[in-house]
Amino acid sequence: MVSHTLSAVDYVLLAILLLSSVVIGVIFGFFKSKKSSAQEFLLADRNMSAFPTALSIMVSFLSAVTLLGTPSEIYIYGTMYCYQGISWIIASIVTALVFAPKFREMKFISVYEYLEKRFDRAVRISVSLTYSLIMFIYMALVLYGPALAFSQTSGLNIWLSVVSIGVICTFYSSVGGMKAVIWTDVLQAIVIAVGLLAVAIQGLIILGGFKRTFSIASRGGRIEFDSISFDPRTRHTIWSLLIGGSINLLATYGFNQAQVQRYMSIRSTHGTKQALYINAVGSAFVVFFSALIGVIIYAYYADCDPYTRKEIEDIDQILPYFVMEVLSDKKGLPGVFLACIFSGSLSTISSGLNSLSAVIIEDIYKGLLNRQLTDERQEGPIMGVFVLGFLFPRVNRRGGLVGFFASLLFLLWIFLGAQITKKQMKNVGLPLSIANCSDTTNTNWTITTTIMSTSLKRDPLIDLYSISYMWYTSIAVGTVVLVGNIVSYLTHPLQPHEIDPKLIIPVSDVCCCFLPERWREWLRCGVDYEIYHKRQNNNNEVEMTTTHTDGTNHTNSSAQILNTDSKKLIRSNTVSPVPIVFSPSVPSTVNEAHESSSAN
């Protein structure tokens, strides 16, 4: 039962956020637009600076699911999840140094165009359709899940939330294009930072500071940073978070259409790298502050847990419940937090809409239907296939397709098995207490749950289904690579003269430079990168931006002139992707949305 409701001030603050997003869309749609073109709508004329784009990259998949799920994760499972902040940094740096420069060099609007160049159209369409389906599902979860959590704790009308976010996102994304999406993301990043800080500071004041807060959390077993188990079934360990988590996030940063569009919208490759470094710091900040809020909430409810008492229906409601119960006497503070959550939803959905526009136009309408659009009419998983294409030159089209579908089916099998056998799995949540509540009628709730779970027949594959969701993407990529290579070598692998060096990232030069030259030569699979690199150097490997007398910026890239000899090469046919992780940071039922996206 809702005991606290939002005030008029809270609704005003929320309305200001939504109207500001609309205004930004109008400005960039009707006043700042130079021409109606695909380049402007989807890539912001490739003329964005690093800092605003960095904030946009940061909030695109730091969704409301993350903002609600991370505190509930800490509340139930403890602080091991904090290592995920380091994973954001690792994934951002690897993307900046390896994958983002390669995509910029190729200058594709849709990242899946690469798959057609490297493999064939069947691979491109298979992956882009899979991405579209997953993104639609993910956007629905991001839109509905947080709205449901807030409606049950604050009295906010759920359909008001869903409709307002959906309509406003669609408006400014379709009217203002990528520029509007990026600048509204900047606004939303500021709101998210203010919301997190406001809740954390006020919570610490109520509890009496850091020392008392962490002392209570430590007595409750929530402060943990030393889980080094090698058992893949352990939910969170240093290995699963730093290795598995980094690969999960690399799938998002390295190969997600929504993110790569942002890299392409920046003026230069140097600026793209700067944006990703800024994003690394900002994303880690959000994860660490969300985790701190989780510690604060646990310390506050350490002896009277509202989830055990059934005052909330789902653990993901714990943060909204805390805000409404503890902070609602501070007029406007719940509104600031609500705007923070709405900002997370707005940024993710607008990014999804813009990326889907690119995929639908470039991959489906043009690629599948062989239709063309004039610029005036254009609006606008997966990591495995790109890894296979970039790093394994001899993989062919059959290996790619078989690897992709094998990975997809295997991950789907594990994910569905985990959902079906959930009650048979060991409960790894830390204990919750209602010892100091005035009403303790629910004290046997935990015991009842345990008895129910032990009475079920144990599935023989329960160990497979119990693998931590942090390893899902790693398993998927490994399946793609393994199956893709085996099938390719059984069905005539590509020969050196059939491989276009422009489409390959040489492993020997990127991460094996310490090996002897003859070993590195073997890793190149017979591909001669020397001529290709010379051509890059002769044509300004680093992008040069020249300012003309008319004040406009023109960007010249080496990618524009790398089309002579490469056109003579015979492109191969292969693919093998695996679904990508869209919300790499969050557990629980909003958490289950995260685990679901990881499985995909």
GROMACS .gro file of N, CA, C and O in nm, residues 350-444:
model
  380
  350SER      N    1   1.565   0.689  -2.652
  350SER     CA    2   1.597   0.775  -2.766
  350SER      C    3   1.715   0.718  -2.844
  350SER      O    4   1.717   0.721  -2.968
  351SER      N    5   1.814   0.664  -2.774
  351SER     CA    6   1.928   0.600  -2.840
  351SER      C    7   1.883   0.479  -2.920
  351SER      O    8   1.927   0.456  -3.033
  352GLY      N    9   1.793   0.402  -2.859
  352GLY     CA   10   1.742   0.284  -2.929
  352GLY      C   11   1.663   0.321  -3.053
  352GLY      O   12   1.679   0.258  -3.159
  353LEU      N   13   1.580   0.424  -3.044
  353LEU     CA   14   1.502   0.467  -3.160
  353LEU      C   15   1.591   0.515  -3.274
  353LEU      O   16   1.570   0.481  -3.391
  354ASN      N   17   1.693   0.594  -3.240
  354ASN     CA   18   1.781   0.646  -3.343
  354ASN      C   19   1.861   0.534  -3.410
  354ASN      O   20   1.880   0.532  -3.532
  355SER      N   21   1.909   0.439  -3.329
  355SER     CA   22   1.986   0.328  -3.387
  355SER      C   23   1.898   0.237  -3.470
  355SER      O   24   1.939   0.186  -3.575
  356LEU      N   25   1.774   0.215  -3.424
  356LEU     CA   26   1.683   0.133  -3.503
  356LEU      C   27   1.650   0.198  -3.636
  356LEU      O   28   1.631   0.131  -3.738
  357SER      N   29   1.644   0.332  -3.636
  357SER     CA   30   1.622   0.402  -3.762
  357SER      C   31   1.732   0.369  -3.862
  357SER      O   32   1.707   0.341  -3.979
  358ALA      N   33   1.856   0.373  -3.814
  358ALA     CA   34   1.970   0.344  -3.901
  358ALA      C   35   1.966   0.200  -3.951
  358ALA      O   36   1.988   0.172  -4.069
  359VAL      N   37   1.935   0.107  -3.861
  359VAL     CA   38   1.932  -0.034  -3.899
  359VAL      C   39   1.820  -0.063  -3.998
  359VAL      O   40   1.839  -0.132  -4.099
  360ILE      N   41   1.702  -0.008  -3.970
  360ILE     CA   42   1.588  -0.033  -4.058
  360ILE      C   43   1.612   0.026  -4.197
  360ILE      O   44   1.585  -0.038  -4.299
  361ILE      N   45   1.666   0.147  -4.202
  361ILE     CA   46   1.692   0.210  -4.332
  361ILE      C   47   1.806   0.142  -4.406
  361ILE      O   48   1.793   0.103  -4.522
  362GLU      N   49   1.922   0.130  -4.340
  362GLU     CA   50   2.042   0.083  -4.408
  362GLU      C   51   2.044  -0.067  -4.431
  362GLU      O   52   2.087  -0.114  -4.536
  363ASP      N   53   1.997  -0.145  -4.332
  363ASP     CA   54   2.010  -0.290  -4.342
  363ASP      C   55   1.887  -0.358  -4.399
  363ASP      O   56   1.899  -0.452  -4.478
  364ILE      N   57   1.769  -0.311  -4.360
  364ILE     CA   58   1.647  -0.379  -4.403
  364ILE      C   59   1.592  -0.317  -4.531
  364ILE      O   60   1.576  -0.385  -4.633
  365TYR      N   61   1.567  -0.186  -4.530
  365TYR     CA   62   1.506  -0.124  -4.648
  365TYR      C   63   1.602  -0.126  -4.767
  365TYR      O   64   1.566  -0.166  -4.877
  366LYS      N   65   1.725  -0.083  -4.743
  366LYS     CA   66   1.823  -0.082  -4.852
  366LYS      C   67   1.885  -0.220  -4.876
  366LYS      O   68   1.895  -0.267  -4.989
  367GLY      N   69   1.928  -0.284  -4.767
  367GLY     CA   70   2.001  -0.409  -4.781
  367GLY      C   71   1.915  -0.527  -4.819
  367GLY      O   72   1.945  -0.602  -4.912
  368LEU      N   73   1.802  -0.546  -4.748
  368LEU     CA   74   1.717  -0.662  -4.773
  368LEU      C   75   1.626  -0.642  -4.892
  368LEU      O   76   1.608  -0.730  -4.976
  369LEU      N   77   1.567  -0.522  -4.903
  369LEU     CA   78   1.470  -0.496  -5.009
  369LEU      C   79   1.532  -0.433  -5.133
  369LEU      O   80   1.464  -0.413  -5.233
  370ASN      N   81   1.662  -0.401  -5.124
  370ASN     CA   82   1.730  -0.338  -5.238
  370ASN      C   83   1.661  -0.211  -5.285
  370ASN      O   84   1.651  -0.182  -5.404
  371ARG      N   85   1.608  -0.134  -5.191
  371ARG     CA   86   1.541  -0.009  -5.224
  371ARG      C   87   1.629   0.107  -5.183
  371ARG      O   88   1.713   0.097  -5.095
  372GLN      N   89   1.610   0.220  -5.248
  372GLN     CA   90   1.688   0.340  -5.219
  372GLN      C   91   1.596   0.451  -5.172
  372GLN      O   92   1.482   0.463  -5.216
  373LEU      N   93   1.646   0.535  -5.083
  373LEU     CA   94   1.572   0.652  -5.034
  373LEU      C   95   1.653   0.777  -5.066
  373LEU      O   96   1.775   0.777  -5.056
  374THR      N   97   1.583   0.883  -5.101
  374THR     CA   98   1.652   1.012  -5.109
  374THR      C   99   1.681   1.058  -4.968
  374THR      O  100   1.617   1.014  -4.872
  375ASP      N  101   1.776   1.148  -4.952
  375ASP     CA  102   1.812   1.196  -4.819
  375ASP      C  103   1.693   1.254  -4.745
  375ASP      O  104   1.680   1.242  -4.624
  376GLU      N  105   1.603   1.319  -4.818
  376GLU     CA  106   1.490   1.385  -4.753
  376GLU      C  107   1.395   1.285  -4.687
  376GLU      O  108   1.318   1.321  -4.599
  377ARG      N  109   1.399   1.156  -4.729
  377ARG     CA  110   1.305   1.058  -4.675
  377ARG      C  111   1.370   0.969  -4.570
  377ARG      O  112   1.305   0.882  -4.513
  378GLN      N  113   1.498   0.981  -4.540
  378GLN     CA  114   1.565   0.892  -4.447
  378GLN      C  115   1.558   0.950  -4.304
  378GLN      O  116   1.620   1.051  -4.276
  379GLU      N  117   1.496   0.875  -4.225
  379GLU     CA  118   1.509   0.889  -4.080
  379GLU      C  119   1.593   0.770  -4.027
  379GLU      O  120   1.615   0.671  -4.089
  380GLY      N  121   1.589   0.799  -3.980
  380GLY     CA  122   1.640   0.677  -3.927
  380GLY      C  123   1.522   0.628  -3.851
  380GLY      O  124   1.418   0.691  -3.867
  381PRO      N  125   2.315  -1.099  -3.235
  381PRO     CA  126   2.395  -0.999  -3.154
  381PRO      C  127   2.501  -1.040  -3.207
  381PRO      O  128   2.499  -1.091  -3.297
  382ILE      N  129   2.599  -1.038  -3.096
  382ILE     CA  130   2.639  -0.965  -3.218
  382ILE      C  131   2.786  -0.936  -3.207
  382ILE      O  132   2.851  -0.921  -3.307
  383MET      N  133   2.830  -0.939  -3.087
  383MET     CA  134   2.973  -0.917  -3.067
  383MET      C  135   3.054  -1.029  -3.133
  383MET      O  136   3.159  -1.005  -3.193
  384GLY      N  137   3.003  -1.148  -3.124
  384GLY     CA  138   3.078  -1.262  -3.175
  384GLY      C  139   3.109  -1.253  -3.322
  384GLY      O  140   3.218  -1.287  -3.366
  385VAL      N  141   3.010  -1.208  -3.401
  385VAL     CA  142   3.032  -1.201  -3.545
  385VAL      C  143   3.139  -1.099  -3.578
  385VAL      O  144   3.221  -1.119  -3.669
  386PHE      N  145   3.143  -0.989  -3.506
  386PHE     CA  146   3.245  -0.887  -3.532
  386PHE      C  147   3.383  -0.937  -3.488
  386PHE      O  148   3.482  -0.912  -3.558
  387VAL      N  149   3.390  -1.004  -3.375
  387VAL     CA  150   3.517  -1.061  -3.331
  387VAL      C  151   3.567  -1.161  -3.435
  387VAL      O  152   3.685  -1.162  -3.472
  388LEU      N  153   3.475  -1.244  -3.484
  388LEU     CA  154   3.512  -1.342  -3.585
  388LEU      C  155   3.561  -1.274  -3.712
  388LEU      O  156   3.661  -1.314  -3.772
  389GLY      N  157   3.490  -1.171  -3.753
  389GLY     CA  158   3.527  -1.102  -3.875
  389GLY      C  159   3.656  -1.024  -3.864
  389GLY      O  160   3.741  -1.028  -3.953
  390PHE      N  161   3.673  -0.950  -3.755
  390PHE     CA  162   3.790  -0.866  -3.738
  390PHE      C  163   3.918  -0.945  -3.710
  390PHE      O  164   4.025  -0.912  -3.760
  391LEU      N  165   3.907  -1.050  -3.628
  391LEU     CA  166   4.027  -1.114  -3.573
  391LEU      C  167   4.061  -1.249  -3.636
  391LEU      O  168   4.169  -1.303  -3.611
  392PHE      N  169   3.972  -1.307  -3.715
  392PHE     CA  170   3.997  -1.438  -3.775
  392PHE      C  171   3.980  -1.429  -3.926
  392PHE      O  172   3.873  -1.455  -3.981
  393PRO      N  173   4.088  -1.393  -3.997
  393PRO     CA  174   4.079  -1.362  -4.140
  393PRO      C  175   4.030  -1.478  -4.228
  393PRO      O  176   3.968  -1.455  -4.332
  394ARG      N  177   4.055  -1.601  -4.190
  394ARG     CA  178   4.027  -1.714  -4.278
  394ARG      C  179   3.887  -1.772  -4.259
  394ARG      O  180   3.847  -1.865  -4.330
  395VAL      N  181   3.809  -1.718  -4.167
  395VAL     CA  182   3.673  -1.768  -4.147
  395VAL      C  183   3.587  -1.732  -4.267
  395VAL      O  184   3.593  -1.620  -4.320
  396ASN      N  185   3.506  -1.827  -4.312
  396ASN     CA  186   3.422  -1.803  -4.430
  396ASN      C  187   3.276  -1.785  -4.391
  396ASN      O  188   3.240  -1.790  -4.274
  397ARG      N  189   3.196  -1.768  -4.492
  397ARG     CA  190   3.054  -1.737  -4.473
  397ARG      C  191   2.980  -1.848  -4.401
  397ARG      O  192   2.897  -1.824  -4.313
  398ARG      N  193   3.007  -1.974  -4.435
  398ARG     CA  194   2.938  -2.086  -4.370
  398ARG      C  195   2.973  -2.092  -4.222
  398ARG      O  196   2.886  -2.113  -4.137
  399GLY      N  197   3.100  -2.073  -4.192
  399GLY     CA  198   3.141  -2.073  -4.052
  399GLY      C  199   3.073  -1.963  -3.974
  399GLY      O  200   3.034  -1.982  -3.859
  400GLY      N  201   3.058  -1.848  -4.040
  400GLY     CA  202   2.994  -1.736  -3.974
  400GLY      C  203   2.849  -1.763  -3.940
  400GLY      O  204   2.805  -1.741  -3.827
  401LEU      N  205   2.773  -1.808  -4.039
  401LEU     CA  206   2.631  -1.832  -4.018
  401LEU      C  207   2.606  -1.942  -3.916
  401LEU      O  208   2.524  -1.929  -3.826
  402VAL      N  209   2.678  -2.053  -3.931
  402VAL     CA  210   2.659  -2.165  -3.838
  402VAL      C  211   2.702  -2.124  -3.697
  402VAL      O  212   2.634  -2.155  -3.599
  403GLY      N  213   2.813  -2.052  -3.687
  403GLY     CA  214   2.858  -2.007  -3.556
  403GLY      C  215   2.758  -1.915  -3.490
  403GLY      O  216   2.733  -1.924  -3.369
  404PHE      N  217   2.700  -1.824  -3.569
  404PHE     CA  218   2.601  -1.730  -3.515
  404PHE      C  219   2.480  -1.802  -3.458
  404PHE      O  220   2.441  -1.781  -3.342
  405PHE      N  221   2.420  -1.889  -3.538
  405PHE     CA  222   2.298  -1.956  -3.492
  405PHE      C  223   2.327  -2.058  -3.381
  405PHE      O  224   2.245  -2.077  -3.292
  406ALA      N  225   2.444  -2.121  -3.386
  406ALA     CA  226   2.480  -2.214  -3.278
  406ALA      C  227   2.492  -2.139  -3.146
  406ALA      O  228   2.442  -2.184  -3.042
  407SER      N  229   2.556  -2.021  -3.151
  407SER     CA  230   2.571  -1.941  -3.031
  407SER      C  231   2.437  -1.892  -2.979
  407SER      O  232   2.408  -1.896  -2.859
  408LEU      N  233   2.355  -1.845  -3.072
  408LEU     CA  234   2.223  -1.792  -3.035
  408LEU      C  235   2.139  -1.899  -2.966
  408LEU      O  236   2.078  -1.876  -2.861
  409LEU      N  237   2.137  -2.020  -3.024
  409LEU     CA  238   2.056  -2.128  -2.968
  409LEU      C  239   2.112  -2.176  -2.834
  409LEU      O  240   2.037  -2.205  -2.741
  410PHE      N  241   2.245  -2.184  -2.824
  410PHE     CA  242   2.307  -2.230  -2.700
  410PHE      C  243   2.278  -2.134  -2.585
  410PHE      O  244   2.241  -2.174  -2.474
  411LEU      N  245   2.292  -2.004  -2.613
  411LEU     CA  246   2.264  -1.904  -2.508
  411LEU      C  247   2.116  -1.904  -2.470
  411LEU      O  248   2.081  -1.889  -2.353
  412LEU      N  249   2.030  -1.920  -2.569
  412LEU     CA  250   1.886  -1.924  -2.541
  412LEU      C  251   1.853  -2.045  -2.455
  412LEU      O  252   1.772  -2.036  -2.362
  413TRP      N  253   1.916  -2.156  -2.483
  413TRP     CA  254   1.897  -2.278  -2.404
  413TRP      C  255   1.938  -2.255  -2.259
  413TRP      O  256   1.865  -2.287  -2.165
  414ILE      N  257   2.057  -2.198  -2.237
  414ILE     CA  258   2.103  -2.172  -2.100
  414ILE      C  259   2.010  -2.076  -2.028
  414ILE      O  260   1.972  -2.096  -1.912
  415PHE      N  261   1.971  -1.969  -2.098
  415PHE     CA  262   1.888  -1.866  -2.035
  415PHE      C  263   1.751  -1.922  -1.996
  415PHE      O  264   1.704  -1.901  -1.884
  416LEU      N  265   1.686  -1.993  -2.089
  416LEU     CA  266   1.554  -2.049  -2.058
  416LEU      C  267   1.564  -2.156  -1.950
  416LEU      O  268   1.478  -2.164  -1.862
  417GLY      N  269   1.670  -2.235  -1.955
  417GLY     CA  270   1.689  -2.337  -1.852
  417GLY      C  271   1.704  -2.274  -1.714
  417GLY      O  272   1.652  -2.324  -1.614
  418ALA      N  273   1.776  -2.161  -1.709
  418ALA     CA  274   1.795  -2.091  -1.582
  418ALA      C  275   1.663  -2.038  -1.528
  418ALA      O  276   1.639  -2.041  -1.406
  419GLN      N  277   1.576  -1.991  -1.618
  419GLN     CA  278   1.446  -1.939  -1.572
  419GLN      C  279   1.355  -2.051  -1.523
  419GLN      O  280   1.285  -2.038  -1.422
  420ILE      N  281   1.357  -2.165  -1.594
  420ILE     CA  282   1.269  -2.276  -1.559
  420ILE      C  283   1.311  -2.343  -1.429
  420ILE      O  284   1.227  -2.385  -1.348
  421THR      N  285   1.442  -2.352  -1.406
  421THR     CA  286   1.493  -2.423  -1.287
  421THR      C  287   1.532  -2.327  -1.175
  421THR      O  288   1.606  -2.365  -1.084
  422LYS      N  289   1.483  -2.205  -1.179
  422LYS     CA  290   1.524  -2.103  -1.083
  422LYS      C  291   1.501  -2.147  -0.938
  422LYS      O  292   1.582  -2.122  -0.849
  423LYS      N  293   1.390  -2.215  -0.912
  423LYS     CA  294   1.358  -2.255  -0.775
  423LYS      C  295   1.447  -2.367  -0.723
  423LYS      O  296   1.451  -2.394  -0.604
  424GLN      N  297   1.517  -2.435  -0.816
  424GLN     CA  298   1.607  -2.543  -0.775
  424GLN      C  299   1.748  -2.493  -0.743
  424GLN      O  300   1.830  -2.567  -0.691
  425MET      N  301   1.775  -2.369  -0.776
  425MET     CA  302   1.910  -2.315  -0.757
  425MET      C  303   1.933  -2.271  -0.613
  425MET      O  304   1.839  -2.231  -0.543
  426LYS      N  305   2.057  -2.276  -0.575
  426LYS     CA  306   2.095  -2.234  -0.440
  426LYS      C  307   2.071  -2.086  -0.422
  426LYS      O  308   2.104  -2.005  -0.508
  427ASN      N  309   2.010  -2.052  -0.309
  427ASN     CA  310   1.986  -1.912  -0.279
  427ASN      C  311   2.116  -1.847  -0.232
  427ASN      O  312   2.171  -1.883  -0.129
  428VAL      N  313   2.166  -1.751  -0.312
  428VAL     CA  314   2.294  -1.688  -0.279
  428VAL      C  315   2.276  -1.549  -0.217
  428VAL      O  316   2.372  -1.480  -0.191
  429GLY      N  317   2.151  -1.509  -0.196
  429GLY     CA  318   2.127  -1.379  -0.135
  429GLY      C  319   2.169  -1.378   0.011
  429GLY      O  320   2.160  -1.479   0.082
  430LEU      N  321   2.217  -1.263   0.056
  430LEU     CA  322   2.257  -1.248   0.195
  430LEU      C  323   2.133  -1.234   0.284
  430LEU      O  324   2.026  -1.192   0.236
  431PRO      N  325   2.142  -1.267   0.413
  431PRO     CA  326   2.024  -1.264   0.501
  431PRO      C  327   1.968  -1.124   0.520
  431PRO      O  328   2.042  -1.025   0.522
  432LEU      N  329   1.836  -1.120   0.534
  432LEU     CA  330   1.765  -0.996   0.564
  432LEU      C  331   1.696  -1.010   0.698
  432LEU      O  332   1.655  -1.120   0.737
  433SER      N  333   1.682  -0.901   0.771
  433SER     CA  334   1.629  -0.908   0.907
  433SER      C  335   1.507  -0.819   0.925
  433SER      O  336   1.497  -0.712   0.865
  434ILE      N  337   1.414  -0.867   1.008
  434ILE     CA  338   1.300  -0.784   1.050
  434ILE      C  339   1.291  -0.787   1.203
  434ILE      O  340   1.184  -0.771   1.262
  435ALA      N  341   1.406  -0.806   1.266
  435ALA     CA  342   1.411  -0.825   1.412
  435ALA      C  343   1.358  -0.705   1.489
  435ALA      O  344   1.297  -0.721   1.595
  436ASN      N  345   1.377  -0.585   1.439
  436ASN     CA  346   1.337  -0.465   1.513
  436ASN      C  347   1.213  -0.399   1.456
  436ASN      O  348   1.188  -0.282   1.482
  437CYS      N  349   1.138  -0.472   1.376
  437CYS     CA  350   1.011  -0.416   1.327
  437CYS      C  351   0.905  -0.428   1.435
  437CYS      O  352   0.908  -0.519   1.519
  438SER      N  353   0.810  -0.337   1.431
  438SER     CA  354   0.703  -0.342   1.531
  438SER      C  355   0.613  -0.461   1.509
  438SER      O  356   0.553  -0.513   1.602
  439ASP      N  357   0.603  -0.508   1.383
  439ASP     CA  358   0.518  -0.622   1.350
  439ASP      C  359   0.607  -0.728   1.285
  439ASP      O  360   0.663  -0.706   1.178
  440THR      N  361   0.624  -0.844   1.346
  440THR     CA  362   0.715  -0.947   1.294
  440THR      C  363   0.639  -1.072   1.251
  440THR      O  364   0.684  -1.184   1.268
  441THR      N  365   0.520  -1.054   1.198
  441THR     CA  366   0.439  -1.169   1.159
  441THR      C  367   0.496  -1.246   1.041
  441THR      O  368   0.456  -1.357   1.015
  442ASN      N  369   0.589  -1.189   0.972
  442ASN     CA  370   0.643  -1.255   0.852
  442ASN      C  371   0.779  -1.320   0.877
  442ASN      O  372   0.856  -1.342   0.784
  443THR      N  373   0.812  -1.353   1.001
  443THR     CA  374   0.947  -1.403   1.032
  443THR      C  375   0.978  -1.537   0.968
  443THR      O  376   1.094  -1.573   0.953
  444ASN      N  377   0.877  -1.616   0.933
  444ASN     CA  378   0.902  -1.747   0.874
  444ASN      C  379   0.907  -1.746   0.722
  444ASN      O  380   0.913  -1.849   0.659
   0.00000   0.00000   0.00000
